[in-house]
Amino acid sequence: MKTQKEGAGVPESAAFLRLMMMASPAFPVGGFAYSHGLEQAAADGLVSNGADLADWLAALLVHGAPWNDAVLLCESWRQAEGDLAPLAELAEALAGSHERHLESHSQGAAFIAAARAAGFAVPLSLPTRTAYPVAFGSVARFQGIRAIDAAAAFAQAFVSNQIQCAIRLSVLGQAEGVALLAGFECRILGLAECAAASTLDDLGGAAFQAEIAAMRHETLHSRIFRS
């Protein structure tokens, strides 16, 4: 069984490769199945082109669930050698709708299973039923990955997945999507820097349209995503 000390002494190059693996679409967490309410926003006409998507994502990174996820990720990194259950419970309480809860916890469980399959050290106190950012941050700590780097990779993966969802929804094309992702580099790095210096007192959000879209998606008649 992996112990809490096995993440210590991981070479920097190996830690970098592990972070790339954890944030890769090839890591089987099933992120492609979730749109984080974007499908509903597209159906409502709130996001109909690349400019709309850029505004939508910019608001999410500052005021939405991605900010809270980054704060929770960094806090789970700091508490990785302690009791993670209270933090996991807090993350669960912050899921604002049924589908957001499904999105985060399904990916969290899949992430933990994949990390163990890859032979990564996993904190002993990490509940199997855990929100994705809590799982990601605590496991990252045991791979010798810095919190700021883990938060940046997590946010980058979120933005990339949102762009892929938008492409599947015919909101924009692949070339425009790549350009949009490149344009978010400074925003993602800024988010990671702020999150790494945050505490749980910094949790909070005001992305009301995104939260409402996530709730309304539960009754969307024709859909291709689970959230």
PDB file of C-alpha atoms in Angstrom:
ATOM      1  CA  MET A   1       0.000   0.000   0.000  1.00  0.00           C
ATOM      2  CA  LYS A   2       1.226   3.491  -0.787  1.00  0.00           C
ATOM      3  CA  THR A   3       2.298   5.417   2.265  1.00  0.00           C
ATOM      4  CA  GLN A   4       2.141   9.138   2.878  1.00  0.00           C
ATOM      5  CA  LYS A   5       5.897   9.476   2.420  1.00  0.00           C
ATOM      6  CA  GLU A   6       6.242   7.940  -1.031  1.00  0.00           C
ATOM      7  CA  GLY A   7       5.768  11.262  -2.839  1.00  0.00           C
ATOM      8  CA  ALA A   8       8.865  12.708  -1.152  1.00  0.00           C
ATOM      9  CA  GLY A   9      12.040  12.941  -3.177  1.00  0.00           C
ATOM     10  CA  VAL A  10      10.391  12.695  -6.616  1.00  0.00           C
ATOM     11  CA  PRO A  11      12.860  14.107  -9.192  1.00  0.00           C
ATOM     12  CA  GLU A  12      11.745  17.422 -10.681  1.00  0.00           C
ATOM     13  CA  SER A  13      11.640  16.016 -14.215  1.00  0.00           C
ATOM     14  CA  ALA A  14       9.498  13.066 -13.097  1.00  0.00           C
ATOM     15  CA  ALA A  15       7.158  15.420 -11.230  1.00  0.00           C
ATOM     16  CA  PHE A  16       6.740  17.468 -14.419  1.00  0.00           C
ATOM     17  CA  LEU A  17       5.898  14.373 -16.460  1.00  0.00           C
ATOM     18  CA  ARG A  18       3.415  13.216 -13.836  1.00  0.00           C
ATOM     19  CA  LEU A  19       1.702  16.606 -13.884  1.00  0.00           C
ATOM     20  CA  MET A  20       1.451  16.428 -17.673  1.00  0.00           C
ATOM     21  CA  MET A  21      -0.083  12.974 -17.351  1.00  0.00           C
ATOM     22  CA  MET A  22      -2.569  14.037 -14.655  1.00  0.00           C
ATOM     23  CA  ALA A  23      -3.801  16.987 -16.738  1.00  0.00           C
ATOM     24  CA  SER A  24      -3.791  15.122 -20.042  1.00  0.00           C
ATOM     25  CA  PRO A  25      -7.039  14.154 -21.813  1.00  0.00           C
ATOM     26  CA  ALA A  26      -5.539  10.646 -21.859  1.00  0.00           C
ATOM     27  CA  PHE A  27      -5.843  10.440 -18.058  1.00  0.00           C
ATOM     28  CA  PRO A  28      -9.210   8.649 -17.798  1.00  0.00           C
ATOM     29  CA  VAL A  29     -11.371  11.042 -15.772  1.00  0.00           C
ATOM     30  CA  GLY A  30     -14.107  11.394 -18.406  1.00  0.00           C
ATOM     31  CA  GLY A  31     -13.934  15.177 -18.655  1.00  0.00           C
ATOM     32  CA  PHE A  32     -15.073  15.043 -22.293  1.00  0.00           C
ATOM     33  CA  ALA A  33     -18.567  14.062 -21.100  1.00  0.00           C
ATOM     34  CA  TYR A  34     -19.166  17.278 -19.132  1.00  0.00           C
ATOM     35  CA  SER A  35     -19.751  20.807 -20.415  1.00  0.00           C
ATOM     36  CA  HIS A  36     -20.082  22.624 -17.049  1.00  0.00           C
ATOM     37  CA  GLY A  37     -23.351  24.150 -18.247  1.00  0.00           C
ATOM     38  CA  LEU A  38     -21.856  25.389 -21.525  1.00  0.00           C
ATOM     39  CA  GLU A  39     -24.226  23.244 -23.590  1.00  0.00           C
ATOM     40  CA  GLN A  40     -27.202  24.992 -21.992  1.00  0.00           C
ATOM     41  CA  ALA A  41     -25.573  28.397 -22.462  1.00  0.00           C
ATOM     42  CA  ALA A  42     -25.099  27.628 -26.161  1.00  0.00           C
ATOM     43  CA  ALA A  43     -28.709  26.428 -26.471  1.00  0.00           C
ATOM     44  CA  ASP A  44     -29.907  29.681 -24.846  1.00  0.00           C
ATOM     45  CA  GLY A  45     -27.806  31.814 -27.187  1.00  0.00           C
ATOM     46  CA  LEU A  46     -25.594  33.127 -24.387  1.00  0.00           C
ATOM     47  CA  VAL A  47     -22.496  31.641 -26.045  1.00  0.00           C
ATOM     48  CA  SER A  48     -22.776  31.588 -29.829  1.00  0.00           C
ATOM     49  CA  ASN A  49     -19.268  32.428 -31.068  1.00  0.00           C
ATOM     50  CA  GLY A  50     -15.625  32.634 -30.031  1.00  0.00           C
ATOM     51  CA  ALA A  51     -15.937  36.097 -28.514  1.00  0.00           C
ATOM     52  CA  ASP A  52     -18.862  34.986 -26.373  1.00  0.00           C
ATOM     53  CA  LEU A  53     -16.897  31.952 -25.224  1.00  0.00           C
ATOM     54  CA  ALA A  54     -13.895  34.089 -24.309  1.00  0.00           C
ATOM     55  CA  ASP A  55     -16.090  36.348 -22.170  1.00  0.00           C
ATOM     56  CA  TRP A  56     -17.815  33.329 -20.607  1.00  0.00           C
ATOM     57  CA  LEU A  57     -14.523  31.668 -19.658  1.00  0.00           C
ATOM     58  CA  ALA A  58     -12.969  34.888 -18.398  1.00  0.00           C
ATOM     59  CA  ALA A  59     -15.888  35.382 -16.025  1.00  0.00           C
ATOM     60  CA  LEU A  60     -15.731  31.771 -14.848  1.00  0.00           C
ATOM     61  CA  LEU A  61     -12.023  31.949 -14.018  1.00  0.00           C
ATOM     62  CA  VAL A  62     -12.537  35.007 -11.814  1.00  0.00           C
ATOM     63  CA  HIS A  63     -16.037  34.570 -10.394  1.00  0.00           C
ATOM     64  CA  GLY A  64     -17.078  30.966 -11.061  1.00  0.00           C
ATOM     65  CA  ALA A  65     -16.467  27.406  -9.953  1.00  0.00           C
ATOM     66  CA  PRO A  66     -12.969  27.249 -11.523  1.00  0.00           C
ATOM     67  CA  TRP A  67     -11.783  29.828  -8.992  1.00  0.00           C
ATOM     68  CA  ASN A  68     -13.213  27.856  -6.077  1.00  0.00           C
ATOM     69  CA  ASP A  69     -11.748  24.672  -7.535  1.00  0.00           C
ATOM     70  CA  ALA A  70      -8.308  26.298  -7.665  1.00  0.00           C
ATOM     71  CA  VAL A  71      -8.589  27.434  -4.029  1.00  0.00           C
ATOM     72  CA  LEU A  72      -9.720  23.950  -2.953  1.00  0.00           C
ATOM     73  CA  LEU A  73      -6.934  22.343  -4.988  1.00  0.00           C
ATOM     74  CA  CYS A  74      -4.248  24.435  -3.305  1.00  0.00           C
ATOM     75  CA  GLU A  75      -5.724  23.898   0.152  1.00  0.00           C
ATOM     76  CA  SER A  76      -5.863  20.133  -0.439  1.00  0.00           C
ATOM     77  CA  TRP A  77      -2.209  20.323  -1.510  1.00  0.00           C
ATOM     78  CA  ARG A  78      -1.342  21.972   1.814  1.00  0.00           C
ATOM     79  CA  GLN A  79      -3.424  19.492   3.846  1.00  0.00           C
ATOM     80  CA  ALA A  80      -2.374  16.381   1.908  1.00  0.00           C
ATOM     81  CA  GLU A  81      -0.654  14.807   4.905  1.00  0.00           C
ATOM     82  CA  GLY A  82      -3.535  15.561   7.261  1.00  0.00           C
ATOM     83  CA  ASP A  83      -7.232  14.726   7.386  1.00  0.00           C
ATOM     84  CA  LEU A  84      -8.760  15.559   4.003  1.00  0.00           C
ATOM     85  CA  ALA A  85     -12.314  14.502   4.870  1.00  0.00           C
ATOM     86  CA  PRO A  86     -13.499  17.963   6.082  1.00  0.00           C
ATOM     87  CA  LEU A  87     -12.136  19.598   2.939  1.00  0.00           C
ATOM     88  CA  ALA A  88     -13.829  16.966   0.785  1.00  0.00           C
ATOM     89  CA  GLU A  89     -17.121  17.690   2.568  1.00  0.00           C
ATOM     90  CA  LEU A  90     -16.703  21.434   1.982  1.00  0.00           C
ATOM     91  CA  ALA A  91     -16.031  20.858  -1.718  1.00  0.00           C
ATOM     92  CA  GLU A  92     -19.154  18.731  -1.966  1.00  0.00           C
ATOM     93  CA  ALA A  93     -21.250  21.436  -0.305  1.00  0.00           C
ATOM     94  CA  LEU A  94     -20.010  23.995  -2.861  1.00  0.00           C
ATOM     95  CA  ALA A  95     -21.391  22.021  -5.817  1.00  0.00           C
ATOM     96  CA  GLY A  96     -24.352  24.221  -6.716  1.00  0.00           C
ATOM     97  CA  SER A  97     -26.486  21.742  -8.642  1.00  0.00           C
ATOM     98  CA  HIS A  98     -27.043  18.022  -9.184  1.00  0.00           C
ATOM     99  CA  GLU A  99     -25.050  17.943 -12.412  1.00  0.00           C
ATOM    100  CA  ARG A 100     -22.176  20.032 -11.020  1.00  0.00           C
ATOM    101  CA  HIS A 101     -22.007  17.547  -8.149  1.00  0.00           C
ATOM    102  CA  LEU A 102     -22.000  14.653 -10.619  1.00  0.00           C
ATOM    103  CA  GLU A 103     -19.342  16.352 -12.747  1.00  0.00           C
ATOM    104  CA  SER A 104     -16.923  16.979  -9.905  1.00  0.00           C
ATOM    105  CA  HIS A 105     -17.367  13.767  -7.940  1.00  0.00           C
ATOM    106  CA  SER A 106     -17.431  11.408 -10.906  1.00  0.00           C
ATOM    107  CA  GLN A 107     -14.202  12.904 -12.173  1.00  0.00           C
ATOM    108  CA  GLY A 108     -12.729  12.846  -8.681  1.00  0.00           C
ATOM    109  CA  ALA A 109     -13.419   9.135  -8.244  1.00  0.00           C
ATOM    110  CA  ALA A 110     -12.087   8.388 -11.732  1.00  0.00           C
ATOM    111  CA  PHE A 111      -8.975  10.453 -11.054  1.00  0.00           C
ATOM    112  CA  ILE A 112      -8.186   8.591  -7.827  1.00  0.00           C
ATOM    113  CA  ALA A 113      -8.653   5.225  -9.547  1.00  0.00           C
ATOM    114  CA  ALA A 114      -6.406   6.285 -12.440  1.00  0.00           C
ATOM    115  CA  ALA A 115      -3.739   7.662 -10.090  1.00  0.00           C
ATOM    116  CA  ARG A 116      -3.609   4.368  -8.226  1.00  0.00           C
ATOM    117  CA  ALA A 117      -3.489   2.429 -11.497  1.00  0.00           C
ATOM    118  CA  ALA A 118      -0.528   4.591 -12.550  1.00  0.00           C
ATOM    119  CA  GLY A 119       1.271   3.728  -9.314  1.00  0.00           C
ATOM    120  CA  PHE A 120       1.084   7.264  -7.908  1.00  0.00           C
ATOM    121  CA  ALA A 121       1.184   7.753  -4.147  1.00  0.00           C
ATOM    122  CA  VAL A 122      -2.286   8.731  -2.916  1.00  0.00           C
ATOM    123  CA  PRO A 123      -2.947  10.308   0.518  1.00  0.00           C
ATOM    124  CA  LEU A 124      -4.302   7.739   2.931  1.00  0.00           C
ATOM    125  CA  SER A 125      -6.956  10.134   4.239  1.00  0.00           C
ATOM    126  CA  LEU A 126      -8.361  10.935   0.791  1.00  0.00           C
ATOM    127  CA  PRO A 127     -11.960   9.678   0.615  1.00  0.00           C
ATOM    128  CA  THR A 128     -12.794   7.684  -2.521  1.00  0.00           C
ATOM    129  CA  ARG A 129     -15.824   9.956  -2.912  1.00  0.00           C
ATOM    130  CA  THR A 130     -14.019  13.253  -3.385  1.00  0.00           C
ATOM    131  CA  ALA A 131     -14.440  16.350  -5.534  1.00  0.00           C
ATOM    132  CA  TYR A 132     -12.032  16.470  -8.458  1.00  0.00           C
ATOM    133  CA  PRO A 133      -9.905  19.471  -7.319  1.00  0.00           C
ATOM    134  CA  VAL A 134      -9.383  17.982  -3.847  1.00  0.00           C
ATOM    135  CA  ALA A 135      -8.212  14.713  -5.374  1.00  0.00           C
ATOM    136  CA  PHE A 136      -5.989  16.486  -7.900  1.00  0.00           C
ATOM    137  CA  GLY A 137      -4.323  18.826  -5.409  1.00  0.00           C
ATOM    138  CA  SER A 138      -3.606  16.254  -2.732  1.00  0.00           C
ATOM    139  CA  VAL A 139      -2.245  13.688  -5.172  1.00  0.00           C
ATOM    140  CA  ALA A 140      -0.105  16.378  -6.829  1.00  0.00           C
ATOM    141  CA  ARG A 141       1.566  17.084  -3.475  1.00  0.00           C
ATOM    142  CA  PHE A 142       2.634  13.436  -3.214  1.00  0.00           C
ATOM    143  CA  GLN A 143       4.200  13.552  -6.680  1.00  0.00           C
ATOM    144  CA  GLY A 144       6.483  16.452  -5.746  1.00  0.00           C
ATOM    145  CA  ILE A 145       4.432  18.932  -7.829  1.00  0.00           C
ATOM    146  CA  ARG A 146       4.178  22.535  -6.642  1.00  0.00           C
ATOM    147  CA  ALA A 147       0.702  23.832  -5.783  1.00  0.00           C
ATOM    148  CA  ILE A 148       0.946  26.729  -8.246  1.00  0.00           C
ATOM    149  CA  ASP A 149       1.893  24.346 -11.059  1.00  0.00           C
ATOM    150  CA  ALA A 150      -0.920  21.947 -10.199  1.00  0.00           C
ATOM    151  CA  ALA A 151      -3.442  24.797 -10.148  1.00  0.00           C
ATOM    152  CA  ALA A 152      -2.216  26.119 -13.497  1.00  0.00           C
ATOM    153  CA  ALA A 153      -2.404  22.686 -15.129  1.00  0.00           C
ATOM    154  CA  PHE A 154      -5.868  22.066 -13.672  1.00  0.00           C
ATOM    155  CA  ALA A 155      -7.170  25.426 -14.925  1.00  0.00           C
ATOM    156  CA  GLN A 156      -5.547  24.909 -18.326  1.00  0.00           C
ATOM    157  CA  ALA A 157      -7.241  21.512 -18.608  1.00  0.00           C
ATOM    158  CA  PHE A 158     -10.597  23.072 -17.695  1.00  0.00           C
ATOM    159  CA  VAL A 159     -10.308  25.834 -20.304  1.00  0.00           C
ATOM    160  CA  SER A 160      -9.123  23.350 -22.922  1.00  0.00           C
ATOM    161  CA  ASN A 161     -12.065  21.058 -22.186  1.00  0.00           C
ATOM    162  CA  GLN A 162     -14.516  23.961 -22.423  1.00  0.00           C
ATOM    163  CA  ILE A 163     -13.070  24.858 -25.820  1.00  0.00           C
ATOM    164  CA  GLN A 164     -13.396  21.264 -26.986  1.00  0.00           C
ATOM    165  CA  CYS A 165     -17.019  21.264 -25.824  1.00  0.00           C
ATOM    166  CA  ALA A 166     -17.614  24.488 -27.764  1.00  0.00           C
ATOM    167  CA  ILE A 167     -16.103  22.943 -30.896  1.00  0.00           C
ATOM    168  CA  ARG A 168     -18.436  19.958 -30.582  1.00  0.00           C
ATOM    169  CA  LEU A 169     -21.328  22.384 -30.147  1.00  0.00           C
ATOM    170  CA  SER A 170     -20.262  24.229 -33.336  1.00  0.00           C
ATOM    171  CA  VAL A 171     -19.676  27.457 -31.415  1.00  0.00           C
ATOM    172  CA  LEU A 172     -16.213  27.873 -32.954  1.00  0.00           C
ATOM    173  CA  GLY A 173     -13.664  25.991 -35.041  1.00  0.00           C
ATOM    174  CA  GLN A 174     -10.433  24.266 -34.059  1.00  0.00           C
ATOM    175  CA  ALA A 175      -8.065  27.025 -35.205  1.00  0.00           C
ATOM    176  CA  GLU A 176     -10.054  29.658 -33.329  1.00  0.00           C
ATOM    177  CA  GLY A 177     -10.132  27.383 -30.317  1.00  0.00           C
ATOM    178  CA  VAL A 178      -6.334  27.046 -30.251  1.00  0.00           C
ATOM    179  CA  ALA A 179      -5.957  30.805 -30.543  1.00  0.00           C
ATOM    180  CA  LEU A 180      -8.409  31.323 -27.680  1.00  0.00           C
ATOM    181  CA  LEU A 181      -6.530  28.859 -25.465  1.00  0.00           C
ATOM    182  CA  ALA A 182      -3.220  30.601 -26.168  1.00  0.00           C
ATOM    183  CA  GLY A 183      -4.811  33.930 -25.339  1.00  0.00           C
ATOM    184  CA  PHE A 184      -5.806  32.666 -21.898  1.00  0.00           C
ATOM    185  CA  GLU A 185      -2.255  31.905 -20.816  1.00  0.00           C
ATOM    186  CA  CYS A 186      -1.842  35.003 -18.632  1.00  0.00           C
ATOM    187  CA  ARG A 187      -5.300  34.565 -17.088  1.00  0.00           C
ATOM    188  CA  ILE A 188      -4.547  30.950 -16.184  1.00  0.00           C
ATOM    189  CA  LEU A 189      -1.160  31.809 -14.694  1.00  0.00           C
ATOM    190  CA  GLY A 190      -2.734  34.667 -12.736  1.00  0.00           C
ATOM    191  CA  LEU A 191      -5.423  32.357 -11.386  1.00  0.00           C
ATOM    192  CA  ALA A 192      -2.819  29.818 -10.275  1.00  0.00           C
ATOM    193  CA  GLU A 193      -0.706  32.487  -8.578  1.00  0.00           C
ATOM    194  CA  CYS A 194      -3.686  33.904  -6.672  1.00  0.00           C
ATOM    195  CA  ALA A 195      -4.958  30.447  -5.713  1.00  0.00           C
ATOM    196  CA  ALA A 196      -1.562  29.368  -4.398  1.00  0.00           C
ATOM    197  CA  ALA A 197      -1.607  32.368  -2.042  1.00  0.00           C
ATOM    198  CA  SER A 198      -5.257  31.895  -1.044  1.00  0.00           C
ATOM    199  CA  THR A 199      -7.014  30.463   1.986  1.00  0.00           C
ATOM    200  CA  LEU A 200     -10.492  29.007   2.368  1.00  0.00           C
ATOM    201  CA  ASP A 201     -11.644  32.512   3.296  1.00  0.00           C
ATOM    202  CA  ASP A 202     -11.175  33.398  -0.380  1.00  0.00           C
ATOM    203  CA  LEU A 203     -13.848  30.946  -1.544  1.00  0.00           C
ATOM    204  CA  GLY A 204     -16.856  32.497  -3.217  1.00  0.00           C
ATOM    205  CA  GLY A 205     -18.348  33.305  -6.588  1.00  0.00           C
ATOM    206  CA  ALA A 206     -20.792  35.393  -8.562  1.00  0.00           C
ATOM    207  CA  ALA A 207     -21.092  33.601 -11.916  1.00  0.00           C
ATOM    208  CA  PHE A 208     -24.870  33.420 -11.682  1.00  0.00           C
ATOM    209  CA  GLN A 209     -25.586  32.788 -15.365  1.00  0.00           C
ATOM    210  CA  ALA A 210     -23.193  29.841 -15.409  1.00  0.00           C
ATOM    211  CA  GLU A 211     -24.728  28.331 -12.273  1.00  0.00           C
ATOM    212  CA  ILE A 212     -28.248  28.783 -13.626  1.00  0.00           C
ATOM    213  CA  ALA A 213     -27.195  27.241 -16.945  1.00  0.00           C
ATOM    214  CA  ALA A 214     -25.795  24.237 -15.066  1.00  0.00           C
ATOM    215  CA  MET A 215     -29.115  23.834 -13.229  1.00  0.00           C
ATOM    216  CA  ARG A 216     -31.260  24.259 -16.345  1.00  0.00           C
ATOM    217  CA  HIS A 217     -29.188  21.707 -18.237  1.00  0.00           C
ATOM    218  CA  GLU A 218     -30.801  18.998 -16.114  1.00  0.00           C
ATOM    219  CA  THR A 219     -33.990  19.392 -18.184  1.00  0.00           C
ATOM    220  CA  LEU A 220     -32.441  20.135 -21.592  1.00  0.00           C
ATOM    221  CA  HIS A 221     -34.311  17.824 -23.951  1.00  0.00           C
ATOM    222  CA  SER A 222     -31.620  17.077 -26.547  1.00  0.00           C
ATOM    223  CA  ARG A 223     -28.047  17.040 -25.320  1.00  0.00           C
ATOM    224  CA  ILE A 224     -24.662  15.430 -25.811  1.00  0.00           C
ATOM    225  CA  PHE A 225     -23.036  16.249 -22.431  1.00  0.00           C
ATOM    226  CA  ARG A 226     -23.848  15.086 -18.912  1.00  0.00           C
ATOM    227  CA  SER A 227     -23.621  18.592 -17.460  1.00  0.00           C
TER     228      SER A 227
END
